[in-house]
């Protein structure tokens, strides 16, 4: 059995609920098909992830409007109403986080794909973000998951050995990238399942 001494948490989708549907489903009058077309073709996840890697949101917005001028109002909403896309804490995971933080056997840090422009909003809203020993924010580092550099940076900055750590993320792509570097991975789906998976590493929640 591997000795685990460090837990690395993703934030969005694991500890914090974030979903652009909270804005756009109402804007599209409940028409999920039209909303999905907009996400697939205009304000795409790839486009948003570019800002997670440090690209300026205003510049990204203007460039997208130049490509899709007929959707200007909808495009400006993406970051103009970003705070409305930020949901509540995922309380079951926060409870797990608290138990790990309180256990002196573990170092607990976070690695998140998040724009440096919007992360201060989350820091102000969610007290538990201040519990971590440290947080790697992709926008501040000008790179993001799943690129190897950001995992290597996390290991180096916090003096972590990959084989002695667990990385928890709701995006399987990001988990696999961590595992390729020798970090143990857990694909997050629900707090209860996370507690069960941690138990397989003899981490009892």
GROMACS .gro file of C-alpha atoms in nm:
model
  205
    1UNK     CA    1   0.000   0.000   0.000
    2UNK     CA    2   0.135   0.342  -0.099
    3UNK     CA    3   0.184   0.592   0.180
    4UNK     CA    4  -0.022   0.900   0.093
    5UNK     CA    5   0.084   1.224   0.257
    6UNK     CA    6  -0.063   1.486   0.019
    7UNK     CA    7  -0.408   1.548  -0.126
    8UNK     CA    8  -0.443   1.780  -0.428
    9UNK     CA    9  -0.795   1.911  -0.492
   10UNK     CA   10  -0.941   2.059  -0.806
   11UNK     CA   11  -1.191   2.333  -0.716
   12UNK     CA   12  -1.462   2.387  -0.980
   13UNK     CA   13  -1.690   2.083  -1.001
   14UNK     CA   14  -1.533   1.926  -0.691
   15UNK     CA   15  -1.568   2.187  -0.416
   16UNK     CA   16  -1.748   2.468  -0.598
   17UNK     CA   17  -2.043   2.446  -0.834
   18UNK     CA   18  -1.988   2.656  -1.148
   19UNK     CA   19  -2.213   2.631  -1.451
   20UNK     CA   20  -2.282   2.880  -1.733
   21UNK     CA   21  -2.629   2.728  -1.762
   22UNK     CA   22  -2.725   2.931  -1.455
   23UNK     CA   23  -2.718   3.237  -1.682
   24UNK     CA   24  -2.786   3.110  -2.030
   25UNK     CA   25  -3.074   2.869  -1.973
   26UNK     CA   26  -3.287   3.166  -1.869
   27UNK     CA   27  -3.150   3.382  -2.152
   28UNK     CA   28  -3.248   3.111  -2.403
   29UNK     CA   29  -3.592   3.078  -2.241
   30UNK     CA   30  -3.525   2.721  -2.137
   31UNK     CA   31  -3.431   2.606  -2.487
   32UNK     CA   32  -3.144   2.369  -2.411
   33UNK     CA   33  -3.080   2.291  -2.778
   34UNK     CA   34  -3.016   2.656  -2.866
   35UNK     CA   35  -2.809   2.705  -2.554
   36UNK     CA   36  -2.596   2.401  -2.633
   37UNK     CA   37  -2.538   2.523  -2.988
   38UNK     CA   38  -2.406   2.848  -2.842
   39UNK     CA   39  -2.169   2.659  -2.608
   40UNK     CA   40  -2.055   2.427  -2.888
   41UNK     CA   41  -1.992   2.700  -3.143
   42UNK     CA   42  -1.950   3.044  -2.985
   43UNK     CA   43  -1.850   3.056  -2.617
   44UNK     CA   44  -1.694   2.710  -2.619
   45UNK     CA   45  -1.523   2.530  -2.333
   46UNK     CA   46  -1.192   2.548  -2.524
   47UNK     CA   47  -1.232   2.925  -2.557
   48UNK     CA   48  -1.303   2.963  -2.186
   49UNK     CA   49  -1.008   2.741  -2.094
   50UNK     CA   50  -0.780   2.977  -2.286
   51UNK     CA   51  -0.871   3.246  -2.033
   52UNK     CA   52  -0.808   2.993  -1.755
   53UNK     CA   53  -0.451   2.987  -1.887
   54UNK     CA   54  -0.415   3.361  -1.838
   55UNK     CA   55  -0.548   3.512  -2.160
   56UNK     CA   56  -0.717   3.849  -2.090
   57UNK     CA   57  -1.095   3.815  -2.071
   58UNK     CA   58  -1.167   4.149  -2.233
   59UNK     CA   59  -0.942   4.073  -2.529
   60UNK     CA   60  -1.094   3.725  -2.564
   61UNK     CA   61  -1.443   3.875  -2.557
   62UNK     CA   62  -1.369   4.132  -2.828
   63UNK     CA   63  -1.204   3.868  -3.049
   64UNK     CA   64  -1.505   3.641  -3.016
   65UNK     CA   65  -1.742   3.927  -3.100
   66UNK     CA   66  -1.537   3.995  -3.414
   67UNK     CA   67  -1.599   3.634  -3.518
   68UNK     CA   68  -1.967   3.628  -3.417
   69UNK     CA   69  -2.092   3.990  -3.424
   70UNK     CA   70  -2.454   3.876  -3.435
   71UNK     CA   71  -2.406   3.723  -3.086
   72UNK     CA   72  -2.235   4.023  -2.925
   73UNK     CA   73  -2.481   4.060  -2.637
   74UNK     CA   74  -2.465   3.689  -2.552
   75UNK     CA   75  -2.085   3.683  -2.571
   76UNK     CA   76  -2.049   3.983  -2.338
   77UNK     CA   77  -2.268   3.804  -2.086
   78UNK     CA   78  -2.017   3.521  -2.046
   79UNK     CA   79  -1.776   3.722  -1.837
   80UNK     CA   80  -2.008   4.014  -1.769
   81UNK     CA   81  -2.234   3.782  -1.568
   82UNK     CA   82  -1.968   3.532  -1.466
   83UNK     CA   83  -2.049   3.577  -1.099
   84UNK     CA   84  -2.405   3.457  -1.165
   85UNK     CA   85  -2.260   3.129  -1.298
   86UNK     CA   86  -2.091   3.066  -0.963
   87UNK     CA   87  -2.311   2.834  -0.760
   88UNK     CA   88  -2.284   2.711  -0.404
   89UNK     CA   89  -2.016   2.509  -0.232
   90UNK     CA   90  -2.043   2.133  -0.280
   91UNK     CA   91  -2.092   2.078   0.089
   92UNK     CA   92  -2.022   1.704   0.104
   93UNK     CA   93  -1.677   1.760  -0.046
   94UNK     CA   94  -1.612   2.058   0.181
   95UNK     CA   95  -1.682   1.826   0.478
   96UNK     CA   96  -1.422   1.581   0.343
   97UNK     CA   97  -1.176   1.867   0.289
   98UNK     CA   98  -1.221   1.984   0.650
   99UNK     CA   99  -1.144   1.637   0.788
  100UNK     CA  100  -0.830   1.612   0.576
  101UNK     CA  101  -0.717   1.963   0.673
  102UNK     CA  102  -0.766   1.877   1.040
  103UNK     CA  103  -0.557   1.560   1.006
  104UNK     CA  104  -0.187   1.641   1.059
  105UNK     CA  105  -0.090   1.340   0.848
  106UNK     CA  106  -0.180   1.520   0.525
  107UNK     CA  107  -0.068   1.822   0.330
  108UNK     CA  108  -0.369   1.958   0.141
  109UNK     CA  109  -0.330   2.187  -0.161
  110UNK     CA  110  -0.537   2.282  -0.465
  111UNK     CA  111  -0.473   2.291  -0.840
  112UNK     CA  112  -0.738   2.472  -1.039
  113UNK     CA  113  -0.803   2.583  -1.395
  114UNK     CA  114  -0.933   2.932  -1.316
  115UNK     CA  115  -0.881   3.279  -1.460
  116UNK     CA  116  -0.669   3.500  -1.236
  117UNK     CA  117  -0.922   3.777  -1.310
  118UNK     CA  118  -1.218   3.597  -1.152
  119UNK     CA  119  -1.048   3.387  -0.883
  120UNK     CA  120  -1.051   3.673  -0.629
  121UNK     CA  121  -1.433   3.659  -0.639
  122UNK     CA  122  -1.423   3.295  -0.530
  123UNK     CA  123  -1.165   3.370  -0.260
  124UNK     CA  124  -1.398   3.629  -0.114
  125UNK     CA  125  -1.707   3.411  -0.133
  126UNK     CA  126  -1.576   3.076  -0.006
  127UNK     CA  127  -1.395   3.073   0.330
  128UNK     CA  128  -1.269   2.716   0.282
  129UNK     CA  129  -1.039   2.831   0.000
  130UNK     CA  130  -0.823   2.983   0.274
  131UNK     CA  131  -0.776   2.646   0.444
  132UNK     CA  132  -0.533   2.512   0.184
  133UNK     CA  133  -0.159   2.512   0.237
  134UNK     CA  134  -0.144   2.665  -0.110
  135UNK     CA  135  -0.338   2.695  -0.437
  136UNK     CA  136  -0.201   2.680  -0.791
  137UNK     CA  137  -0.427   2.898  -1.010
  138UNK     CA  138  -0.374   2.829  -1.380
  139UNK     CA  139  -0.437   3.190  -1.485
  140UNK     CA  140  -0.157   3.310  -1.260
  141UNK     CA  141   0.085   3.051  -1.400
  142UNK     CA  142  -0.010   3.107  -1.768
  143UNK     CA  143  -0.068   2.737  -1.824
  144UNK     CA  144  -0.342   2.492  -1.730
  145UNK     CA  145  -0.444   2.131  -1.688
  146UNK     CA  146  -0.396   1.892  -1.862
  147UNK     CA  147  -0.052   2.024  -1.965
  148UNK     CA  148   0.228   1.849  -1.771
  149UNK     CA  149   0.395   2.177  -1.671
  150UNK     CA  150   0.125   2.273  -1.423
  151UNK     CA  151   0.135   1.936  -1.244
  152UNK     CA  152   0.515   1.947  -1.230
  153UNK     CA  153   0.494   2.302  -1.092
  154UNK     CA  154   0.253   2.186  -0.821
  155UNK     CA  155   0.482   1.902  -0.714
  156UNK     CA  156   0.785   2.128  -0.707
  157UNK     CA  157   0.629   2.427  -0.535
  158UNK     CA  158   0.482   2.227  -0.249
  159UNK     CA  159   0.760   1.965  -0.228
  160UNK     CA  160   0.529   1.677  -0.320
  161UNK     CA  161   0.624   1.330  -0.441
  162UNK     CA  162   0.377   1.218  -0.703
  163UNK     CA  163   0.357   0.859  -0.582
  164UNK     CA  164   0.270   0.981  -0.232
  165UNK     CA  165  -0.008   1.213  -0.348
  166UNK     CA  166  -0.365   1.190  -0.472
  167UNK     CA  167  -0.513   1.433  -0.725
  168UNK     CA  168  -0.894   1.474  -0.728
  169UNK     CA  169  -1.064   1.628  -1.034
  170UNK     CA  170  -1.408   1.603  -1.196
  171UNK     CA  171  -1.250   1.608  -1.545
  172UNK     CA  172  -1.121   1.262  -1.636
  173UNK     CA  173  -0.883   1.416  -1.891
  174UNK     CA  174  -0.708   1.603  -1.610
  175UNK     CA  175  -0.693   1.296  -1.388
  176UNK     CA  176  -0.531   1.088  -1.662
  177UNK     CA  177  -0.272   1.362  -1.722
  178UNK     CA  178  -0.180   1.352  -1.353
  179UNK     CA  179  -0.157   0.974  -1.354
  180UNK     CA  180   0.078   0.990  -1.655
  181UNK     CA  181   0.321   1.178  -1.427
  182UNK     CA  182   0.301   0.921  -1.149
  183UNK     CA  183   0.038   1.100  -0.937
  184UNK     CA  184  -0.246   0.886  -0.803
  185UNK     CA  185  -0.577   1.007  -0.946
  186UNK     CA  186  -0.940   1.002  -0.840
  187UNK     CA  187  -1.209   1.101  -1.088
  188UNK     CA  188  -1.461   1.293  -0.878
  189UNK     CA  189  -1.829   1.218  -0.933
  190UNK     CA  190  -1.989   1.269  -0.591
  191UNK     CA  191  -1.874   1.327  -0.232
  192UNK     CA  192  -1.990   0.983  -0.117
  193UNK     CA  193  -1.796   0.810  -0.395
  194UNK     CA  194  -1.490   1.023  -0.314
  195UNK     CA  195  -1.497   0.912   0.050
  196UNK     CA  196  -1.513   0.549  -0.065
  197UNK     CA  197  -1.220   0.592  -0.304
  198UNK     CA  198  -1.009   0.764  -0.040
  199UNK     CA  199  -1.080   0.466   0.183
  200UNK     CA  200  -0.906   0.239  -0.070
  201UNK     CA  201  -0.588   0.439   0.006
  202UNK     CA  202  -0.647   0.383   0.382
  203UNK     CA  203  -0.769   0.742   0.419
  204UNK     CA  204  -1.076   0.704   0.636
  205UNK     CA  205  -1.326   0.990   0.622
   0.00000   0.00000   0.00000
